[in-house]
Short mmCIF file of C-alpha atoms in Angstrom, two decimals:
data_model
loop_
_atom_site.label_atom_id
_atom_site.label_comp_id
_atom_site.label_asym_id
_atom_site.label_seq_id
_atom_site.Cartn_x
_atom_site.Cartn_y
_atom_site.Cartn_z
CA PRO A 57 24.35 -53.22 -48.64
CA LEU A 58 23.34 -53.44 -45.00
CA ILE A 59 21.34 -56.61 -44.27
CA LEU A 60 19.36 -56.92 -41.06
CA ARG A 61 18.47 -60.36 -39.75
CA ILE A 62 15.40 -60.47 -37.53
CA THR A 63 15.10 -63.51 -35.32
CA SER A 64 12.44 -64.38 -32.78
CA PRO A 65 13.48 -64.27 -29.13
CA ALA A 66 14.07 -67.45 -27.28
CA PRO A 67 11.23 -68.64 -25.03
CA VAL A 68 11.50 -67.72 -21.40
CA ASP A 69 11.62 -70.45 -18.86
CA PHE A 70 9.67 -69.20 -15.85
CA GLN A 71 10.95 -72.08 -13.77
CA SER A 72 14.57 -70.93 -14.12
CA PRO A 73 16.11 -68.62 -11.45
CA VAL A 74 16.51 -65.86 -14.08
CA ALA A 75 12.73 -65.47 -14.38
CA MET A 76 12.32 -64.98 -10.64
CA SER A 77 11.45 -61.52 -9.31
CA ILE A 78 13.92 -59.48 -7.32
CA TRP A 79 11.14 -59.08 -4.75
CA ASN A 80 11.64 -61.53 -1.91
CA PRO A 81 8.89 -64.24 -2.03
CA ASP A 82 9.13 -64.59 1.74
CA ASN A 83 7.43 -61.18 2.07
CA ILE A 84 4.50 -62.53 0.06
CA GLN A 85 4.27 -65.52 2.36
CA ASP A 86 4.36 -63.27 5.45
CA VAL A 87 1.56 -61.06 4.12
CA ALA A 88 -0.53 -64.11 3.18
CA GLU A 89 -0.15 -65.56 6.65
CA SER A 90 -1.08 -62.21 8.22
CA VAL A 91 -4.42 -62.22 6.38
CA GLY A 92 -5.18 -65.87 7.24
CA ILE A 93 -3.84 -67.80 4.23
CA ALA A 94 -1.73 -70.56 5.75
CA SER A 95 -0.40 -72.21 2.59
CA LEU A 96 0.17 -70.58 -0.79
CA HIS A 97 1.38 -72.36 -3.92
CA LYS A 98 4.91 -71.54 -5.04
CA ASP A 99 3.79 -70.49 -8.55
CA VAL A 100 1.24 -68.10 -7.07
CA VAL A 101 3.92 -66.62 -4.82
CA ASP A 102 6.23 -66.09 -7.81
CA HIS A 103 3.51 -64.45 -9.89
CA LEU A 104 2.50 -62.17 -6.98
CA ALA A 105 6.12 -61.17 -6.39
CA ARG A 106 6.53 -60.20 -10.05
CA ASP A 107 3.26 -58.25 -9.93
CA VAL A 108 4.37 -56.40 -6.79
CA GLU A 109 7.66 -55.57 -8.48
CA TYR A 110 5.79 -54.22 -11.52
CA ARG A 111 3.41 -52.15 -9.38
CA ILE A 112 6.22 -50.64 -7.31
CA GLY A 113 8.13 -49.78 -10.46
CA GLN A 114 5.00 -48.10 -11.86
CA VAL A 115 4.57 -46.03 -8.69
CA ILE A 116 8.23 -45.01 -8.73
CA GLU A 117 8.03 -43.98 -12.39
CA GLU A 118 5.04 -41.73 -11.68
CA ALA A 119 6.69 -40.33 -8.56
CA LEU A 120 9.82 -39.48 -10.56
CA LYS A 121 7.67 -37.44 -12.95
CA PHE A 122 6.42 -35.30 -10.06
CA MET A 123 9.98 -34.92 -8.78
CA ARG A 124 11.27 -33.75 -12.17
CA HIS A 125 8.36 -31.32 -12.68
CA ALA A 126 9.14 -29.84 -9.25
CA LYS A 127 12.78 -29.29 -10.33
CA ARG A 128 14.07 -31.49 -7.53
CA THR A 129 16.66 -34.25 -7.42
CA THR A 130 15.44 -36.00 -4.25
CA LEU A 131 12.37 -38.19 -4.25
CA GLY A 132 10.07 -37.47 -1.33
CA THR A 133 7.03 -38.99 0.30
CA GLN A 134 4.85 -36.28 -1.28
CA ASP A 135 5.86 -37.54 -4.73
CA ILE A 136 4.87 -41.09 -3.78
CA SER A 137 1.49 -39.89 -2.49
CA GLN A 138 0.83 -37.94 -5.69
CA ALA A 139 1.78 -40.99 -7.77
CA LEU A 140 -0.61 -43.19 -5.79
CA ARG A 141 -3.37 -40.65 -6.31
CA VAL A 142 -2.75 -40.58 -10.07
CA LEU A 143 -2.83 -44.39 -10.22
CA ASP A 144 -6.15 -44.36 -8.29
CA VAL A 145 -4.61 -46.12 -5.30
CA GLU A 146 -5.42 -45.18 -1.74
CA PRO A 147 -2.50 -43.04 -0.51
CA LEU A 148 -0.38 -43.86 2.51
CA TYR A 149 -1.24 -42.11 5.73
CA GLY A 150 1.06 -40.90 8.48
CA TYR A 151 4.12 -39.97 6.42
CA GLU A 152 3.18 -36.46 5.23
CA SER A 153 5.78 -34.45 7.08
CA THR A 154 7.96 -31.50 6.12
CA ARG A 155 10.48 -32.50 8.79
CA PRO A 156 12.99 -35.29 8.13
CA LEU A 157 11.95 -38.61 9.62
CA ARG A 158 14.19 -40.15 12.25
CA PHE A 159 14.46 -43.93 11.99
CA GLY A 160 15.43 -46.15 14.87
CA GLU A 161 16.88 -49.64 14.60
CA THR A 162 16.12 -52.74 16.63
CA SER A 163 16.67 -56.43 16.19
CA ILE A 164 14.36 -59.39 16.62
CA GLY A 165 17.09 -61.94 16.17
CA PRO A 166 20.54 -62.54 14.73
CA GLY A 167 20.80 -60.81 11.33
CA GLN A 168 17.20 -59.55 11.39
CA PRO A 169 17.24 -55.75 12.00
CA ILE A 170 13.98 -53.79 12.00
CA PHE A 171 13.84 -50.05 11.30
CA TYR A 172 11.01 -47.93 12.69
CA VAL A 173 10.08 -44.24 12.87
CA GLU A 174 10.79 -42.78 16.27
CA ASP A 175 7.86 -41.02 17.89
CA GLU A 176 8.49 -37.52 19.20
CA GLU A 177 7.98 -37.11 22.91
CA VAL A 178 5.57 -34.29 23.77
CA ASP A 179 5.55 -32.56 27.14
CA PHE A 180 1.86 -32.11 28.04
CA GLU A 181 2.65 -29.26 30.44
CA LYS A 182 4.35 -27.23 27.68
CA LEU A 183 1.58 -28.14 25.26
CA ILE A 184 -1.15 -26.95 27.63
CA ASN A 185 0.64 -23.71 28.55
CA ALA A 186 1.55 -22.84 24.95
CA PRO A 187 -0.28 -19.78 23.52
CA LEU A 188 -3.17 -20.44 21.21
CA PRO A 189 -2.61 -19.88 17.49
CA LYS A 190 -4.11 -16.85 15.80
CA VAL A 191 -7.71 -17.20 14.72
CA PRO A 192 -7.89 -17.31 10.91
CA ARG A 193 -9.85 -14.59 9.17
CA GLU A 194 -13.38 -15.43 8.18
CA ILE A 195 -14.02 -16.42 4.58
CA SER A 196 -16.93 -14.66 2.93
CA PHE A 197 -19.23 -16.64 0.66
CA THR A 198 -21.93 -15.76 -1.83
CA GLY A 199 -24.90 -17.79 -2.92
CA LYS A 200 -26.99 -20.24 -0.93
CA GLY A 201 -26.74 -23.91 -0.14
CA ARG A 202 -24.42 -25.93 -2.35
CA PHE A 203 -23.83 -22.94 -4.64
CA GLU A 204 -21.79 -21.00 -2.04
CA GLN A 205 -18.40 -19.93 -3.36
CA PRO A 206 -15.55 -17.77 -1.99
CA VAL A 207 -15.69 -14.11 -2.99
CA ALA A 208 -12.87 -12.28 -4.78
CA HIS A 209 -12.81 -8.51 -4.33
CA TRP A 210 -10.62 -5.62 -5.42
CA LEU A 211 -8.12 -4.32 -2.89
CA ALA A 212 -7.51 -1.21 -4.97
CA VAL A 213 -8.44 0.12 -8.40
CA GLU A 214 -5.98 2.66 -9.86
CA GLY A 215 -4.62 3.34 -6.39
CA VAL A 216 -8.10 3.88 -4.85
CA GLN A 217 -9.49 1.39 -2.34
CA PRO A 218 -13.16 0.56 -3.02
CA SER A 219 -15.58 1.17 -0.14
CA ILE A 220 -16.75 -2.41 0.39
CA PRO A 221 -17.14 -4.38 3.63
CA GLN A 222 -14.08 -6.54 2.89
CA ASN A 223 -11.72 -3.52 2.86
CA PRO A 224 -10.87 -1.32 5.85
CA THR A 225 -12.64 2.02 6.04
CA SER A 226 -10.98 5.32 5.25
CA ALA A 227 -11.03 6.22 8.94
CA ASP A 228 -9.01 3.10 9.77
CA SER A 229 -6.54 3.84 6.98
CA ARG A 230 -6.17 7.46 8.10
CA HIS A 231 -5.58 6.30 11.67
CA GLN A 232 -2.88 3.89 10.51
CA GLU A 233 -1.19 6.63 8.47
CA LEU A 234 -0.97 8.91 11.49
CA LEU A 235 0.52 6.26 13.74
CA PRO A 236 4.29 6.44 14.20
CA LYS A 237 6.20 3.77 12.35
CA GLY A 238 9.60 2.19 12.70
CA PRO A 239 11.52 0.23 15.32
CA GLY A 240 11.54 3.13 17.79
CA ALA A 241 7.91 4.15 17.33
CA TYR A 242 6.83 2.83 20.74
CA PRO A 243 9.87 2.96 23.03
CA TYR A 244 7.77 3.16 26.17
CA GLN A 245 6.28 -0.29 25.53
CA ALA A 246 9.76 -1.77 25.24
CA ALA A 247 10.79 -0.02 28.46
CA ILE A 248 7.78 -1.46 30.30
CA SER A 249 8.64 -4.97 29.19
CA GLY A 250 12.25 -4.50 30.26
CA ASN A 251 13.75 -4.44 26.76
CA ASP A 252 15.25 -1.04 26.16
CA ASN A 253 17.14 -2.02 23.01
CA VAL A 254 14.64 -3.73 20.76
CA SER A 255 15.43 -4.11 17.07
CA VAL A 256 12.79 -5.11 14.52
CA LYS A 257 13.97 -6.98 11.48
CA PRO A 258 12.16 -5.79 8.32
CA LEU A 259 10.37 -8.32 6.16
CA VAL A 260 12.08 -7.06 3.01
CA LYS A 261 15.77 -6.27 3.05
CA HIS A 262 16.51 -3.02 1.23
CA ILE A 263 20.22 -2.65 0.68
CA LEU A 264 21.65 0.86 0.36
CA SER A 265 25.28 1.59 -0.35
CA LYS A 266 27.29 3.46 2.23
CA GLU A 267 27.53 6.40 -0.15
CA LEU A 268 23.73 6.69 -0.43
CA GLN A 269 23.30 6.33 3.33
CA LEU A 270 25.84 9.10 3.91
CA TYR A 271 24.17 11.26 1.23
CA PHE A 272 20.76 10.82 2.86
CA GLU A 273 22.09 11.78 6.30
CA ARG A 274 23.90 14.84 4.93
CA ILE A 275 20.85 16.05 2.99
CA CYS A 276 18.53 15.66 5.99
CA SER A 277 20.91 17.48 8.30
CA ALA A 278 21.56 20.23 5.73
CA ILE A 279 17.93 21.16 5.07
CA LEU A 280 17.24 21.45 8.81
CA ASP A 281 20.27 23.66 9.48
CA GLU A 282 18.90 27.15 10.12
CA ALA A 283 22.35 28.75 10.46
CA ASN A 284 23.82 27.81 7.07
CA ASP A 285 21.75 29.01 4.11
CA GLU A 286 24.44 28.14 1.58
CA TYR A 287 24.65 24.55 2.83
CA ARG A 288 20.87 24.23 2.59
CA SER A 289 20.72 25.70 -0.94
CA ALA A 290 23.39 23.28 -2.10
CA ALA A 291 21.39 20.35 -0.73
CA PHE A 292 18.25 21.41 -2.61
CA ALA A 293 20.24 21.98 -5.80
CA SER A 294 21.70 18.49 -5.51
CA LEU A 295 18.25 16.96 -5.08
CA ARG A 296 16.93 18.80 -8.14
CA THR A 297 19.70 17.72 -10.52
CA ASP A 298 21.64 14.66 -9.30
CA PRO A 299 20.82 11.32 -11.00
CA GLY A 300 21.00 7.94 -9.28
CA LEU A 301 18.90 8.89 -6.26
CA HIS A 302 15.90 6.68 -7.07
CA GLN A 303 16.66 4.30 -4.18
CA LEU A 304 16.36 7.18 -1.70
CA VAL A 305 12.93 8.37 -2.85
CA PRO A 306 10.91 6.25 -0.35
CA TYR A 307 13.26 7.33 2.45
CA PHE A 308 12.83 11.01 1.62
CA VAL A 309 9.03 10.57 1.41
CA GLN A 310 9.01 8.91 4.82
CA PHE A 311 11.27 11.64 6.20
CA VAL A 312 8.88 14.34 4.99
CA ALA A 313 5.86 12.54 6.44
CA GLU A 314 7.51 12.12 9.85
CA LYS A 315 8.67 15.73 10.04
CA VAL A 316 5.26 17.09 9.02
CA THR A 317 3.49 14.85 11.54
CA HIS A 318 5.76 15.60 14.50
CA SER A 319 6.89 19.19 13.76
CA LEU A 320 3.67 21.11 13.23
CA LYS A 321 4.88 23.84 15.61
CA SER A 322 8.03 24.54 13.61
CA LEU A 323 7.38 26.63 10.52
CA PHE A 324 11.00 26.34 9.47
CA THR A 325 10.91 22.53 9.45
CA LEU A 326 7.60 22.45 7.59
CA THR A 327 8.84 24.92 4.99
CA GLN A 328 12.04 22.97 4.38
CA THR A 329 10.15 19.71 3.97
CA MET A 330 8.00 21.37 1.30
CA HIS A 331 11.14 22.60 -0.47
CA LEU A 332 12.54 19.06 -0.23
CA THR A 333 9.38 17.66 -1.82
CA ALA A 334 9.52 20.28 -4.59
CA ALA A 335 13.17 19.40 -5.28
CA MET A 336 12.32 15.71 -5.66
CA LEU A 337 9.43 16.45 -7.99
CA ASN A 338 11.61 18.71 -10.14
CA ASN A 339 14.34 16.09 -10.59
CA PRO A 340 13.78 14.64 -14.10
CA THR A 341 15.67 11.43 -13.29
CA LEU A 342 13.45 10.37 -10.37
CA TYR A 343 10.29 8.28 -10.85
CA VAL A 344 8.02 9.66 -8.12
CA THR A 345 4.64 8.53 -9.50
CA PRO A 346 4.21 5.52 -7.14
CA TYR A 347 4.80 7.78 -4.11
CA ILE A 348 2.35 10.60 -4.96
CA ALA A 349 -0.33 9.07 -2.74
CA SER A 350 2.10 9.32 0.20
CA ILE A 351 3.29 12.84 -0.66
CA VAL A 352 -0.14 14.49 -1.02
CA PRO A 353 -1.22 14.09 2.66
CA SER A 354 1.90 15.93 3.88
CA VAL A 355 1.34 18.78 1.42
CA LEU A 356 -2.35 18.99 2.32
CA THR A 357 -1.43 19.23 6.00
CA CYS A 358 0.77 22.25 5.32
CA LEU A 359 -2.02 23.77 3.21
CA VAL A 360 -5.11 23.38 5.41
CA GLY A 361 -3.59 22.56 8.80
CA LYS A 362 -5.46 24.07 11.73
CA HIS A 363 -2.38 25.07 13.75
CA LEU A 364 0.91 25.59 11.93
CA GLY A 365 3.82 27.17 13.73
CA SER A 366 4.25 28.43 17.27
CA ILE A 367 2.15 31.28 18.65
CA ASP A 368 5.00 32.52 20.84
CA MET A 369 7.86 32.35 18.32
CA ASP A 370 6.26 33.08 14.93
CA ALA A 371 4.38 36.10 13.62
CA PRO A 372 0.58 35.78 13.37
CA THR A 373 0.65 35.78 9.57
CA ALA A 374 3.89 33.82 9.06
CA HIS A 375 2.08 30.57 8.29
CA PHE A 376 0.40 32.06 5.19
CA ALA A 377 3.71 31.88 3.29
CA LEU A 378 3.90 28.15 4.07
CA ARG A 379 0.31 27.70 2.87
CA ASP A 380 1.11 29.55 -0.37
CA LEU A 381 4.13 27.27 -0.91
CA ALA A 382 2.09 24.15 -0.22
CA GLY A 383 -0.69 25.38 -2.52
CA SER A 384 1.69 25.93 -5.43
CA LEU A 385 3.28 22.54 -4.81
CA LEU A 386 -0.11 20.83 -4.78
CA ILE A 387 -1.03 22.51 -8.07
CA ASP A 388 2.20 21.26 -9.65
CA ILE A 389 1.49 17.73 -8.43
CA ALA A 390 -2.02 17.80 -9.90
CA LYS A 391 -0.80 19.12 -13.26
CA LYS A 392 2.13 16.72 -13.54
CA TYR A 393 0.59 13.52 -12.20
CA GLY A 394 -3.14 14.07 -12.81
CA GLN A 395 -3.00 12.09 -16.04
CA SER A 396 -1.51 8.99 -14.43
CA SER A 397 -4.18 8.92 -11.72
CA THR A 398 -7.64 9.99 -12.82
CA THR A 399 -8.86 10.29 -9.23
CA LEU A 400 -6.05 12.53 -7.96
CA ARG A 401 -7.66 15.88 -8.77
CA PRO A 402 -11.19 14.95 -7.53
CA ARG A 403 -9.81 13.64 -4.24
CA ILE A 404 -7.77 16.77 -3.56
CA ALA A 405 -10.67 19.05 -4.56
CA ARG A 406 -13.04 17.07 -2.33
CA SER A 407 -10.70 17.43 0.65
CA CYS A 408 -10.30 21.19 0.12
CA LEU A 409 -14.04 21.70 -0.36
CA LYS A 410 -14.77 19.83 2.86
CA GLN A 411 -12.42 22.14 4.78
CA PHE A 412 -13.89 25.27 3.15
CA LEU A 413 -17.51 24.35 3.95
CA ASP A 414 -16.79 23.55 7.61
CA PRO A 415 -17.74 26.67 9.66
CA ASN A 416 -15.92 25.30 12.71
CA LYS A 417 -12.55 25.51 10.97
CA PRO A 418 -10.48 28.69 11.43
CA PHE A 419 -9.97 31.22 8.65
CA ARG A 420 -6.42 30.01 8.11
CA THR A 421 -7.78 26.62 7.09
CA HIS A 422 -10.36 28.24 4.79
CA TYR A 423 -7.56 30.26 3.21
CA GLY A 424 -5.61 27.12 2.31
CA ALA A 425 -8.74 25.34 1.09
CA ILE A 426 -9.59 28.24 -1.26
CA LEU A 427 -6.04 28.22 -2.62
CA GLY A 428 -6.26 24.50 -3.28
CA LEU A 429 -9.66 24.67 -4.95
CA THR A 430 -8.61 27.58 -7.14
CA GLY A 431 -5.46 25.86 -8.35
CA ILE A 432 -6.81 22.32 -8.69
CA ALA A 433 -10.26 22.94 -10.16
CA GLY A 434 -9.53 26.07 -12.20
CA PRO A 435 -12.22 28.55 -13.38
CA ASP A 436 -14.84 25.81 -13.67
CA GLY A 437 -14.17 24.73 -10.11
CA VAL A 438 -14.41 28.31 -8.85
CA ARG A 439 -17.68 28.75 -10.70
CA ALA A 440 -19.14 25.44 -9.41
CA LEU A 441 -17.64 25.06 -5.92
CA ILE A 442 -16.66 28.46 -4.48
CA LEU A 443 -19.06 30.98 -6.01
CA PRO A 444 -22.36 29.27 -5.00
CA ASN A 445 -21.22 29.10 -1.35
CA LEU A 446 -20.08 32.72 -0.93
CA LYS A 447 -23.56 33.97 -0.03
CA VAL A 448 -23.73 31.61 2.97
CA TYR A 449 -20.08 32.19 3.81
CA ASP A 450 -20.68 35.96 4.03
CA ALA A 451 -22.12 35.65 7.57
CA LEU A 452 -18.88 34.04 8.76
CA LEU A 453 -16.81 36.75 7.08
CA LYS A 454 -18.82 39.48 8.79
CA GLN A 455 -18.09 37.97 12.19
CA GLY A 456 -14.40 37.64 11.35
CA VAL A 457 -14.01 41.22 10.10
CA ALA A 458 -15.78 42.56 13.20
CA ASP A 459 -13.55 40.54 15.57
CA GLU A 460 -10.13 42.13 16.11
CA MET A 461 -8.54 38.73 16.89
CA LYS A 462 -9.74 37.22 13.61
CA LYS A 463 -9.73 40.28 11.38
CA THR A 464 -6.27 39.70 9.89
CA GLU A 465 -7.02 36.12 8.88
CA ALA A 466 -10.47 37.10 7.59
CA GLU A 467 -8.87 39.75 5.36
CA MET A 468 -6.48 37.13 3.97
CA VAL A 469 -9.45 34.90 3.15
CA ILE A 470 -11.16 37.81 1.33
CA VAL A 471 -8.00 38.36 -0.71
CA ALA A 472 -7.92 34.64 -1.59
CA ILE A 473 -11.58 34.73 -2.66
CA ILE A 474 -11.03 37.76 -4.90
CA ARG A 475 -8.01 36.04 -6.48
CA ALA A 476 -10.20 33.02 -7.16
CA LEU A 477 -12.89 35.20 -8.76
CA GLU A 478 -10.24 36.86 -10.91
CA ARG A 479 -9.86 33.48 -12.61
CA LEU A 480 -13.42 33.97 -13.83
CA GLU A 481 -12.48 37.39 -15.16
CA ARG A 482 -9.62 35.98 -17.21
CA ASP A 483 -11.79 33.11 -18.39
CA SER A 484 -14.71 35.36 -19.37
CA THR A 485 -15.17 36.26 -23.04
CA SER A 486 -18.21 38.54 -22.72
CA MET A 487 -18.03 42.18 -23.78
CA THR A 488 -19.81 44.82 -21.67
CA ASN A 489 -21.41 47.78 -23.44
CA GLY A 490 -22.43 50.87 -21.49
CA HIS A 491 -22.23 51.54 -17.77
CA PRO A 492 -25.13 50.25 -15.64
CA ASP A 493 -26.33 52.08 -12.58
CA GLU A 494 -23.67 51.76 -9.87
CA GLU A 495 -26.06 51.27 -6.97
CA GLN A 496 -28.01 48.66 -8.84
CA LEU A 497 -24.78 46.87 -9.76
CA ARG A 498 -23.63 46.93 -6.14
CA ARG A 499 -26.91 45.43 -4.94
CA ARG A 500 -26.67 42.68 -7.52
CA LEU A 501 -23.15 41.83 -6.41
CA ILE A 502 -24.20 41.74 -2.76
CA ASP A 503 -27.13 39.49 -3.63
CA ALA A 504 -24.81 37.18 -5.57
CA VAL A 505 -21.73 36.81 -3.32
CA GLY A 506 -22.61 38.51 -0.04
CA GLU A 507 -22.03 41.94 1.41
CA VAL A 508 -18.34 41.65 2.32
CA VAL A 509 -17.03 40.17 -0.92
CA GLY A 510 -19.55 42.03 -3.10
CA SER A 511 -18.54 45.40 -1.63
CA ARG A 512 -14.84 44.64 -2.15
CA ILE A 513 -15.39 43.70 -5.77
CA PHE A 514 -17.45 46.85 -6.34
CA GLU A 515 -14.71 49.00 -4.77
CA LEU A 516 -12.17 47.63 -7.22
CA GLY A 517 -14.17 49.18 -10.05
CA ARG A 518 -13.34 46.40 -12.53
CA THR A 519 -16.40 46.09 -14.70
CA ARG A 520 -15.27 42.90 -16.41
CA LEU A 521 -14.73 41.18 -13.05
CA MET A 522 -18.19 42.19 -11.82
CA THR A 523 -19.77 41.04 -15.07
CA ALA A 524 -17.99 37.68 -14.89
CA VAL A 525 -19.20 37.12 -11.32
CA LEU A 526 -22.78 38.06 -12.15
CA GLU A 527 -22.87 35.98 -15.34
CA SER A 528 -21.50 32.97 -13.51
CA ASP A 529 -24.14 33.43 -10.83
CA LEU A 530 -26.90 33.63 -13.43
CA THR A 531 -25.74 30.46 -15.19
CA LEU A 532 -25.77 28.64 -11.91
#
């Protein structure tokens, strides 16, 4: 069996050299003399030296805990300060620096070196002429007196920025979106300062392989090539089906936004950018949801833009095909991504309604707005947003039909309105019995939707369409 013998330790002789502290007693004497104590007993000096050794070891132990928790292997002055704070000791001042300290060495006698921290020399002329630092942003507080606290606010909720004083307004955001971006956005400023070749280093490094960079350049050049239809079709087919293009999605979105912003007079460029957007949305391997908020403004521009295409080079009605394409693309976006963002449909409908109700906008803009409202809001939107405003809009249509310069666009708007009202016909479930008096029916239509649109609906002779329009008007 294992037998353990426990013996008491031998008494410690504090007078022996072994019991002495490793801390030099002469330091204790020097400190005592500096505070006015001329003579100090040897036993007191020994006890104070051991106490200093214990206290320093305690501080180092606490400092090592902070070092290990910070996942570091080098003990720093910050660790010592934190340890002193934990031990309720006044921290040291003057050694909180992120830069390494430079120590100088001097000597006060043979074998007595002294190390000191070298002071950095400051040139007052450079210090005075240095630019002032940026003014920090103001901190907002709530409450009064000693109950004031900093305020936390939402930057965005489900992709929508709340309209609060802490956030920029929509006008500021729209202005920033329209500003050109990139290193070469303001070349004239660089030329004025004398730097023609200025490169801006991005904050986040996005690495693309050479293959993807070459693919992006080839696709962009192919879709803008008017002479080679086969080359352009192959590019769109590749975008619709090829996997592994997720890294290029933000670059294609930015490319579309730049081309739409700076090529409003080129119908070909605008049309190809819409086809490019449609190809990206139709690719099942691409995750485009985070970029919908950046895609919608470009599509809306092609839908309700005031001036699309060139007056000299394009036919007067050529831009309507682009608006039809943008309208169908916007409808697909709303159907596909409306569930992920509950505010997507209301925002698009609000933008289209604003353009439709503005009498200063041209008929081409009203045409695109009616297309957008019809596709986004459906029969309920037509019944609630378009139909109640047709009576007031009739005066504008009369002026457009009477003006030879605006007649073509006004006729296109009438066609768009009738297509929108046809959605009510398909949505209607009422059955009409008998044939009411034609003149009375015509007057009722004119009273409901105005003379121009009411007469066109009556000329079509579709009783179910007229009934749907009149019933919708009565429910309103």
